[in-house]
Coordinates of C-alpha atoms in Angstrom, one line a residue:
Chain A
M1 CA 65.2 71.0 -5.4
S2 CA 64.0 71.7 -1.9
W3 CA 60.4 70.6 -2.6
L4 CA 61.7 67.1 -3.6
E5 CA 63.7 67.1 -0.4
T6 CA 60.5 68.0 1.6
I7 CA 58.5 65.2 0.0
K8 CA 61.3 62.8 0.8
Q9 CA 61.4 63.9 4.4
A10 CA 57.6 63.6 4.7
I11 CA 57.7 60.1 3.3
L12 CA 60.4 59.1 5.7
A13 CA 58.6 60.6 8.6
W14 CA 55.3 58.9 7.6
F15 CA 57.2 55.6 7.3
D16 CA 58.7 56.1 10.8
D17 CA 55.3 56.8 12.2
F18 CA 53.9 53.8 10.5
K19 CA 56.7 51.6 11.8
A20 CA 56.2 52.9 15.3
D21 CA 52.4 52.5 15.0
F22 CA 52.9 48.9 13.7
I23 CA 55.2 48.0 16.6
L24 CA 52.8 49.5 19.1
N25 CA 49.7 47.8 17.7
F26 CA 51.0 44.4 16.7
I27 CA 54.5 43.6 18.1
E28 CA 54.4 45.1 21.6
D29 CA 53.1 42.7 24.2
N30 CA 52.4 40.3 21.4
R31 CA 49.2 42.1 20.5
W32 CA 49.1 40.4 17.1
K33 CA 47.8 37.4 19.1
Y34 CA 44.5 39.2 19.5
L35 CA 44.1 39.0 15.8
T36 CA 45.1 35.4 15.3
T37 CA 43.0 34.0 18.2
G38 CA 40.2 36.3 17.0
L39 CA 40.5 34.9 13.5
G40 CA 40.5 31.4 14.9
N41 CA 37.2 32.0 16.7
T42 CA 35.7 33.8 13.7
L43 CA 36.5 30.8 11.5
K44 CA 35.2 28.3 14.2
I45 CA 31.9 30.2 14.6
T46 CA 31.5 30.5 10.8
M47 CA 32.2 26.8 10.1
L48 CA 29.9 25.5 12.9
A49 CA 27.2 28.0 12.0
L50 CA 27.5 26.9 8.3
I51 CA 27.0 23.3 9.2
I52 CA 24.1 24.0 11.4
G53 CA 22.6 26.4 8.9
V54 CA 22.8 24.1 5.9
A55 CA 21.5 21.1 7.9
L56 CA 18.5 23.1 9.2
G57 CA 18.0 24.9 5.9
V58 CA 17.8 21.7 3.9
I59 CA 15.3 20.1 6.3
V60 CA 13.1 23.2 6.3
A61 CA 13.3 23.6 2.5
I62 CA 12.3 20.0 2.0
V63 CA 9.3 20.3 4.4
R64 CA 8.2 23.6 2.8
S65 CA 8.5 22.4 -0.8
S66 CA 7.0 19.0 0.0
H67 CA 4.1 20.7 1.6
D68 CA 3.5 23.0 -1.3
N69 CA 3.9 20.2 -3.9
I70 CA 2.1 17.2 -2.5
V71 CA -0.1 18.2 0.5
H72 CA -3.1 18.7 -1.8
E73 CA -2.7 15.2 -3.1
L74 CA -2.5 13.5 0.3
R75 CA -5.6 12.0 1.7
P76 CA -6.7 13.1 5.1
G77 CA -4.8 11.2 7.8
I78 CA -1.9 11.4 10.2
G79 CA 0.7 12.0 7.5
K80 CA -1.1 15.0 6.1
F81 CA -1.6 16.4 9.6
L82 CA 2.1 16.0 10.4
L83 CA 3.2 17.6 7.2
K84 CA 0.9 20.6 7.8
L85 CA 2.1 20.9 11.4
A86 CA 5.8 20.7 10.3
N87 CA 5.1 23.3 7.6
G88 CA 3.5 25.6 10.2
V89 CA 6.5 25.3 12.5
C90 CA 8.8 26.0 9.6
K91 CA 6.9 29.1 8.6
V92 CA 7.0 30.5 12.2
Y93 CA 10.7 29.8 12.3
L94 CA 11.3 31.6 9.0
T95 CA 9.2 34.6 10.0
V96 CA 10.8 35.0 13.5
F97 CA 14.4 34.5 12.5
R98 CA 14.3 36.6 9.4
G99 CA 12.2 39.2 11.1
T100 CA 14.5 40.1 14.0
P101 CA 18.1 41.3 13.9
V102 CA 20.7 38.7 14.4
V103 CA 22.4 40.7 17.2
V104 CA 19.2 40.6 19.2
Q105 CA 18.9 36.8 18.5
L106 CA 22.5 36.4 19.6
M107 CA 22.0 38.3 22.9
I108 CA 18.8 36.5 23.7
M109 CA 20.6 33.2 23.1
Y110 CA 23.6 34.1 25.3
Y111 CA 21.9 36.1 28.1
I112 CA 18.6 34.3 28.4
I113 CA 18.4 30.9 26.7
F114 CA 21.9 29.7 27.5
A115 CA 22.5 32.1 30.4
S116 CA 24.2 29.3 32.3
S117 CA 26.7 28.6 29.6
R118 CA 29.8 30.7 29.3
N119 CA 31.0 29.1 26.1
G120 CA 30.4 32.1 23.9
V121 CA 31.9 30.5 20.8
V122 CA 29.4 27.6 20.9
V123 CA 26.4 29.8 21.7
A124 CA 27.3 32.2 19.0
S125 CA 27.7 29.4 16.5
L126 CA 24.3 28.1 17.4
A127 CA 22.7 31.6 17.1
F128 CA 24.3 32.3 13.8
G129 CA 23.6 28.8 12.5
I130 CA 19.9 29.0 13.4
N131 CA 19.7 32.4 11.9
S132 CA 21.5 31.4 8.7
G133 CA 19.3 28.3 8.4
A134 CA 16.3 30.5 7.7
Y135 CA 18.0 32.1 4.8
V136 CA 19.5 28.8 3.5
A137 CA 16.1 27.3 3.7
E138 CA 14.6 29.8 1.3
I139 CA 17.6 29.4 -1.0
F140 CA 17.2 25.7 -1.1
R141 CA 13.5 25.9 -1.5
S142 CA 13.8 28.0 -4.6
G143 CA 16.4 25.5 -5.9
I144 CA 14.0 22.6 -5.3
M145 CA 11.0 24.4 -6.9
A146 CA 13.1 25.2 -10.0
I147 CA 13.6 21.5 -10.8
D148 CA 11.3 20.3 -13.6
A149 CA 8.3 18.3 -12.4
G150 CA 9.2 15.6 -14.9
Q151 CA 12.2 14.7 -12.8
M152 CA 10.0 13.8 -9.8
E153 CA 7.7 11.9 -12.1
A154 CA 10.6 10.0 -13.7
G155 CA 11.9 9.0 -10.3
R156 CA 8.5 7.9 -9.0
S157 CA 7.8 6.0 -12.2
L158 CA 10.9 3.9 -11.7
G159 CA 9.6 2.9 -8.2
F160 CA 11.4 5.4 -6.0
G161 CA 9.4 6.8 -3.1
Y162 CA 9.0 10.6 -2.6
V163 CA 11.9 10.8 -0.1
A164 CA 14.3 8.6 -2.2
T165 CA 13.5 10.6 -5.3
M166 CA 14.3 13.8 -3.4
R167 CA 17.6 12.4 -2.2
H168 CA 18.9 10.8 -5.4
I169 CA 17.4 13.0 -8.1
I170 CA 16.0 16.4 -6.9
L171 CA 18.4 17.5 -4.2
P172 CA 21.7 16.9 -6.1
Q173 CA 20.3 19.1 -8.9
A174 CA 18.9 21.7 -6.6
F175 CA 22.2 21.9 -4.7
K176 CA 24.1 22.6 -7.9
N177 CA 21.7 25.3 -8.9
V178 CA 21.8 27.1 -5.6
L179 CA 25.6 26.9 -5.1
P180 CA 26.2 30.5 -6.0
A181 CA 23.5 31.8 -3.7
L182 CA 24.7 29.5 -1.0
A183 CA 28.3 30.8 -1.4
N184 CA 26.8 34.3 -1.0
E185 CA 25.1 33.3 2.2
F186 CA 28.3 31.9 3.5
I187 CA 30.2 35.2 2.8
T188 CA 27.4 37.1 4.5
L189 CA 27.6 34.7 7.5
L190 CA 31.4 35.2 7.8
K191 CA 31.0 38.9 8.0
E192 CA 27.9 38.7 10.3
T193 CA 29.9 36.9 12.9
S194 CA 31.7 40.2 13.5
V195 CA 29.0 41.1 16.0
A196 CA 29.9 38.1 18.2
G197 CA 31.7 40.6 20.4
Y198 CA 28.3 41.7 21.8
V199 CA 28.3 38.5 23.9
T200 CA 32.0 38.8 24.9
V201 CA 33.3 36.4 22.2
R202 CA 36.8 37.4 21.1
D203 CA 36.4 37.1 17.4
L204 CA 38.5 38.9 14.8
T205 CA 36.6 42.2 15.1
M206 CA 36.7 42.1 18.8
G207 CA 40.5 41.4 18.7
G208 CA 41.1 44.5 16.6
N209 CA 38.9 46.5 18.9
I210 CA 40.8 45.4 22.0
I211 CA 44.1 46.4 20.4
R212 CA 42.5 49.8 19.5
S213 CA 41.3 50.4 23.1
V214 CA 44.7 49.6 24.5
T215 CA 46.8 51.5 22.1
Y216 CA 44.4 54.4 21.4
S217 CA 45.5 54.1 17.8
P218 CA 42.6 52.9 15.7
F219 CA 44.0 53.1 12.2
L220 CA 46.1 49.9 11.9
P221 CA 44.1 47.5 14.0
L222 CA 40.8 48.3 12.3
F223 CA 42.3 48.2 8.8
A224 CA 44.1 45.0 9.6
V225 CA 40.8 43.5 10.5
A226 CA 39.1 44.7 7.4
L227 CA 42.0 43.4 5.2
I228 CA 41.8 39.9 6.8
Y229 CA 38.0 39.7 6.2
L230 CA 38.5 40.9 2.6
A231 CA 41.2 38.4 2.0
M232 CA 39.1 35.5 3.3
V233 CA 36.0 36.6 1.3
M234 CA 38.1 36.8 -1.9
F235 CA 39.7 33.4 -1.2
F236 CA 36.3 31.7 -0.7
T237 CA 34.8 33.4 -3.7
Y238 CA 37.7 31.9 -5.7
L239 CA 37.1 28.5 -4.3
V240 CA 33.4 28.5 -5.0
G241 CA 34.0 29.7 -8.5
K242 CA 36.3 26.7 -9.0
L243 CA 33.8 24.2 -7.5
E244 CA 31.0 25.7 -9.7
R245 CA 33.0 25.3 -12.9
R246 CA 33.9 21.7 -12.0
L247 CA 30.2 20.8 -11.3
R248 CA 29.2 22.4 -14.5
S249 CA 31.8 21.0 -16.7
S250 CA 30.6 17.5 -15.8
E251 CA 27.5 18.1 -17.8
R252 CA 29.0 19.4 -21.0
Chain B
M1 CA -11.0 -12.3 -15.5
S2 CA -8.6 -14.3 -17.6
D3 CA -5.3 -14.8 -16.0
N4 CA -3.2 -13.2 -18.7
V5 CA -4.7 -9.8 -18.0
I6 CA -1.9 -7.5 -16.6
I7 CA -3.7 -4.3 -16.2
S8 CA -7.4 -4.0 -15.8
A9 CA -8.9 -0.5 -15.8
R10 CA -12.4 -0.3 -14.4
E11 CA -14.6 2.7 -14.8
V12 CA -11.6 5.0 -14.2
K13 CA -12.6 8.6 -13.6
K14 CA -10.7 11.7 -13.2
H15 CA -12.9 14.7 -12.3
F16 CA -11.8 18.2 -11.4
R17 CA -13.8 20.8 -9.5
G18 CA -16.3 18.4 -8.2
G19 CA -17.2 16.9 -11.5
A20 CA -17.4 20.1 -13.5
I21 CA -14.5 19.0 -15.6
K22 CA -14.3 15.3 -16.6
A23 CA -10.8 14.5 -17.9
L24 CA -11.7 10.9 -17.7
D25 CA -15.3 9.8 -17.6
G26 CA -15.3 6.1 -16.8
I27 CA -12.7 4.2 -18.9
S28 CA -12.7 0.4 -18.8
T29 CA -10.3 -1.9 -20.6
D30 CA -8.0 -4.8 -20.1
I31 CA -4.4 -4.9 -21.1
R32 CA -3.3 -8.5 -21.8
K33 CA 0.2 -9.9 -21.7
G34 CA 2.1 -9.3 -24.9
E35 CA -0.5 -6.8 -26.2
V36 CA 0.5 -3.5 -27.8
V37 CA -2.3 -1.2 -27.1
V38 CA -2.2 2.1 -28.9
V39 CA -4.2 5.0 -27.5
I40 CA -5.1 7.7 -30.0
G41 CA -7.4 10.7 -30.0
P42 CA -7.5 14.5 -30.3
S43 CA -5.5 16.6 -27.9
G44 CA -7.4 17.1 -24.7
S45 CA -9.2 13.8 -25.1
G46 CA -7.7 12.4 -21.9
K47 CA -5.4 9.8 -23.4
S48 CA -2.3 11.0 -21.5
T49 CA -4.3 11.3 -18.3
F50 CA -5.6 7.8 -18.8
L51 CA -2.0 6.4 -19.3
R52 CA -0.7 8.3 -16.3
C53 CA -3.6 6.9 -14.2
L54 CA -2.4 3.4 -15.0
N55 CA 0.7 3.8 -12.8
L56 CA -1.0 6.3 -10.6
L57 CA 1.1 9.3 -11.6
E58 CA -2.4 10.8 -11.7
T59 CA -4.7 9.7 -9.0
P60 CA -8.1 8.7 -10.4
T61 CA -11.0 10.2 -8.6
G62 CA -13.1 7.2 -9.2
G63 CA -13.0 3.6 -10.4
S64 CA -10.1 1.2 -9.9
I65 CA -7.0 -0.1 -11.6
L66 CA -6.0 -3.7 -11.1
F67 CA -2.3 -4.6 -11.8
N68 CA -1.8 -8.3 -11.7
G69 CA -5.0 -8.6 -9.8
V70 CA -4.1 -6.0 -7.1
D71 CA -6.2 -2.9 -6.9
I72 CA -3.4 -0.3 -6.9
T73 CA -5.8 2.6 -6.3
D74 CA -6.3 1.1 -2.8
R75 CA -4.4 3.5 -0.5
K76 CA -3.1 0.6 1.6
V77 CA -1.1 -0.7 -1.4
N78 CA 2.5 0.4 -1.7
I79 CA 2.5 1.8 -5.2
N80 CA 6.3 2.1 -5.4
V81 CA 6.6 -1.7 -5.5
H82 CA 4.1 -2.0 -8.4
R83 CA 5.6 0.9 -10.3
Q84 CA 8.9 -1.0 -10.4
K85 CA 7.1 -3.4 -12.8
M86 CA 5.6 -0.7 -14.9
G87 CA 8.2 1.2 -17.0
M88 CA 7.3 4.6 -18.2
V89 CA 8.6 6.7 -21.1
F90 CA 7.8 10.4 -21.2
Q91 CA 7.3 12.9 -24.0
H92 CA 10.2 15.0 -22.6
F93 CA 12.5 12.1 -21.8
N94 CA 13.1 13.2 -18.2
L95 CA 16.6 11.8 -18.0
F96 CA 18.5 12.9 -14.9
P97 CA 20.8 15.6 -16.1
H98 CA 23.3 15.3 -13.3
M99 CA 24.1 11.7 -14.1
T100 CA 25.8 9.9 -16.9
I101 CA 23.7 7.7 -19.2
L102 CA 25.0 4.6 -17.3
Q103 CA 24.2 6.2 -13.9
N104 CA 20.7 7.1 -15.2
M105 CA 20.2 3.4 -16.0
T106 CA 21.7 1.8 -13.0
L107 CA 20.4 4.1 -10.2
A108 CA 17.0 2.3 -9.8
P109 CA 18.3 -1.3 -10.2
I110 CA 21.0 -0.7 -7.6
Q111 CA 18.9 1.2 -5.1
L112 CA 15.6 -0.7 -5.6
L113 CA 16.4 -4.1 -6.9
K114 CA 19.6 -4.2 -4.7
K115 CA 21.6 -5.3 -7.7
S116 CA 25.4 -5.0 -7.5
K117 CA 26.9 -2.2 -9.4
A118 CA 28.7 -4.6 -11.8
E119 CA 25.5 -6.6 -12.4
A120 CA 23.5 -3.4 -13.1
E121 CA 26.1 -2.0 -15.4
E122 CA 26.4 -5.2 -17.3
K123 CA 22.7 -5.3 -17.9
A124 CA 22.6 -1.6 -18.8
M125 CA 25.5 -1.9 -21.3
A126 CA 23.8 -4.9 -23.0
L127 CA 20.6 -2.8 -23.4
L128 CA 22.6 0.2 -24.6
E129 CA 24.3 -2.1 -27.1
R130 CA 20.9 -3.1 -28.4
V131 CA 19.8 0.5 -29.1
G132 CA 23.2 1.4 -30.5
L133 CA 24.3 3.8 -27.8
A134 CA 27.0 1.8 -26.0
D135 CA 29.6 4.3 -26.9
R136 CA 27.6 7.1 -25.1
A137 CA 27.5 5.3 -21.8
N138 CA 29.6 7.8 -20.0
A139 CA 28.1 10.9 -21.7
Y140 CA 25.7 13.2 -20.0
P141 CA 22.1 13.6 -21.2
S142 CA 22.8 17.2 -22.4
Q143 CA 25.4 15.7 -24.9
L144 CA 22.8 13.6 -26.6
S145 CA 20.3 14.3 -29.4
G146 CA 16.6 14.1 -28.7
G147 CA 16.3 10.7 -30.4
Q148 CA 19.2 9.4 -28.4
K149 CA 17.8 10.7 -25.2
Q150 CA 14.5 8.9 -25.8
R151 CA 16.2 5.7 -26.6
V152 CA 18.1 6.0 -23.3
A153 CA 14.9 6.7 -21.5
I154 CA 13.4 3.5 -22.9
V155 CA 16.3 1.3 -21.9
R156 CA 16.4 3.0 -18.5
A157 CA 12.9 1.8 -17.9
L158 CA 13.8 -1.6 -19.3
C159 CA 16.6 -1.9 -16.7
M160 CA 14.0 -2.5 -14.1
E161 CA 12.7 -5.5 -16.1
P162 CA 9.1 -4.3 -16.2
E163 CA 6.1 -6.4 -17.1
V164 CA 4.5 -3.6 -19.0
M165 CA 5.8 -0.4 -20.6
L166 CA 3.8 2.8 -20.8
F167 CA 4.7 5.3 -23.5
D168 CA 3.4 8.9 -23.2
E169 CA 3.7 10.4 -26.6
P170 CA 7.3 9.3 -26.9
T171 CA 8.0 10.9 -30.3
S172 CA 6.0 14.1 -30.0
A173 CA 8.9 16.2 -28.8
L174 CA 11.4 14.9 -31.4
D175 CA 12.6 16.4 -34.6
P176 CA 10.9 14.5 -37.5
E177 CA 14.2 12.9 -38.6
M178 CA 14.6 11.4 -35.1
V179 CA 11.2 9.8 -34.8
G180 CA 12.2 6.8 -36.8
E181 CA 15.0 5.7 -34.6
V182 CA 12.8 5.7 -31.5
L183 CA 9.9 3.9 -33.2
E184 CA 12.4 1.2 -34.4
V185 CA 13.3 0.6 -30.8
M186 CA 9.7 0.4 -29.8
K187 CA 8.9 -2.0 -32.6
D188 CA 11.7 -4.3 -31.6
L189 CA 10.4 -4.3 -28.1
A190 CA 6.9 -5.1 -29.4
R191 CA 8.2 -8.0 -31.5
E192 CA 9.9 -9.4 -28.5
G193 CA 6.6 -9.7 -26.8
M194 CA 6.7 -6.7 -24.4
T195 CA 3.3 -5.6 -23.2
M196 CA 3.0 -2.0 -24.2
V197 CA 0.5 0.8 -23.8
V198 CA 1.4 3.6 -26.2
V199 CA -0.2 7.1 -26.4
T200 CA 0.9 8.4 -29.8
H201 CA 0.0 10.3 -32.9
E202 CA 2.0 7.9 -35.0
M203 CA -0.7 6.1 -37.0
G204 CA 1.9 4.1 -38.9
F205 CA 3.2 2.6 -35.7
A206 CA -0.4 1.8 -34.6
R207 CA -1.1 0.0 -37.8
E208 CA 2.2 -1.8 -38.0
V209 CA 2.7 -3.2 -34.5
G210 CA -0.5 -2.4 -32.6
S211 CA -2.6 -5.3 -31.5
R212 CA -5.5 -3.0 -30.5
V213 CA -6.3 0.6 -30.9
L214 CA -8.3 2.7 -28.4
F215 CA -9.8 5.9 -29.6
M216 CA -10.6 8.4 -26.9
D217 CA -12.5 11.6 -27.1
E218 CA -13.7 14.0 -24.3
G219 CA -12.6 11.6 -21.6
K220 CA -14.5 8.6 -23.0
L221 CA -13.4 5.5 -24.8
V222 CA -15.2 6.0 -28.0
E223 CA -14.0 3.1 -30.1
E224 CA -11.8 0.0 -29.6
N225 CA -10.7 -2.4 -32.3
T226 CA -7.9 -4.1 -34.1
P227 CA -5.8 -1.7 -36.1
E228 CA -6.9 -3.3 -39.4
A229 CA -10.6 -2.9 -38.6
F230 CA -10.1 0.5 -36.9
F231 CA -8.4 2.2 -39.8
A232 CA -10.4 0.4 -42.5
N233 CA -13.9 0.7 -41.1
P234 CA -14.2 3.1 -38.3
T235 CA -17.8 2.9 -36.9
N236 CA -18.0 6.0 -34.8
E237 CA -18.6 9.4 -36.4
R238 CA -16.0 11.1 -34.2
T239 CA -13.4 8.5 -35.1
K240 CA -14.1 9.0 -38.8
L241 CA -13.7 12.7 -38.5
F242 CA -10.4 12.3 -36.6
L243 CA -9.0 9.8 -39.1
S244 CA -10.0 11.9 -42.1
K245 CA -7.8 14.7 -40.6
V246 CA -4.8 12.7 -39.6
L247 CA -4.5 10.1 -42.4

């Protein structure tokens, strides 16, 4: 029976260690607050970046797909010139922001472009939003391009202009089609914000790291951080699944 | 030009690759109020292209189209305003899948004619009643059969109270047993005096309600006559050959 006793002792010892570790990392000096304030900042940055990213992405997607769809039909003039110019600008934007690491973009934003601002959360939101916009744009563009050309023709034949047809007929359908890809981008964005610490923002990851550097006990703070990210991602995946089902059921 | 001409096509051309391909090679005809003009011809003859040029879904590369005396091929003209008066029905229905039948029908009247929702819905319901689909008002297009979809597409266009209706092979994508219900709606419309331009392969329809038949081949208007004369005594060789195959 002595081996059973040994296991029992080991478990108890481990539990005591865990308890001590837990108290050290989260309870002592109210260290758990690093995680909660960090989580708050992570959510703030993600939400703001999402809004910026979707707004930017939709605009860029409309410009790019409009250019590809109708520029050859336009007669030479100021309208055609402006569309071509806007398309060029969008292409440069997509190339630059998809072609460089987001951490580098973040640091350029914080240390160069907004060097005078010390509001890291806002600057980080802007950086992640502009970066995400490039990916959202391509997601939306594929959604717009996938809509049957007959939809645009039907809208135009009723007397809607190009923009009104986009707004009432094409974009609502495109949005529904790209929702899964958009949710994926949102989840990526949420996790990407974990590098915000590079510009001194105290996000969730930074919070865990601060605790680790104070307590010299990496296990619990880092796993706690990982668990919180995982829980959030699972929760959002669940929400999007529900939304998707609701959107789809309306057509059956 | 007599004042009851609604659409006047003048030497309408649609050339591709700098004239190497002539989808339309100078089509001229007048559509008068109350007329049912049926356009027939072999596939590739340009009949759909011609129809789509009438409301500028295709931009002609030459010639002009006068709608109520206004040259709508003039780039200064706001085509959207004129299209409100030209209803169009497509081969593949092109209903908006994310909207109910009622929403499909009321979108344009509410947004473009600035009708109130109640007013637009009342008109839509009356039209749905007429084509026997009032009970499907809150269904989505995917829940309808092909024939039902096309009837909805017709009344959706009618909600804008157009002066002329353009039909682009409205029964070609339908199962044979559903062709009849769509043709019935079109015949009703014709009897009420709606001006219609119909691209179709339904010779029976052309004979029964057509006031004029246009026969097109290789981008040209080959023959133009009343249905009686057209089907009884075709003059053109190409027309004779075509009719011998389809009748």
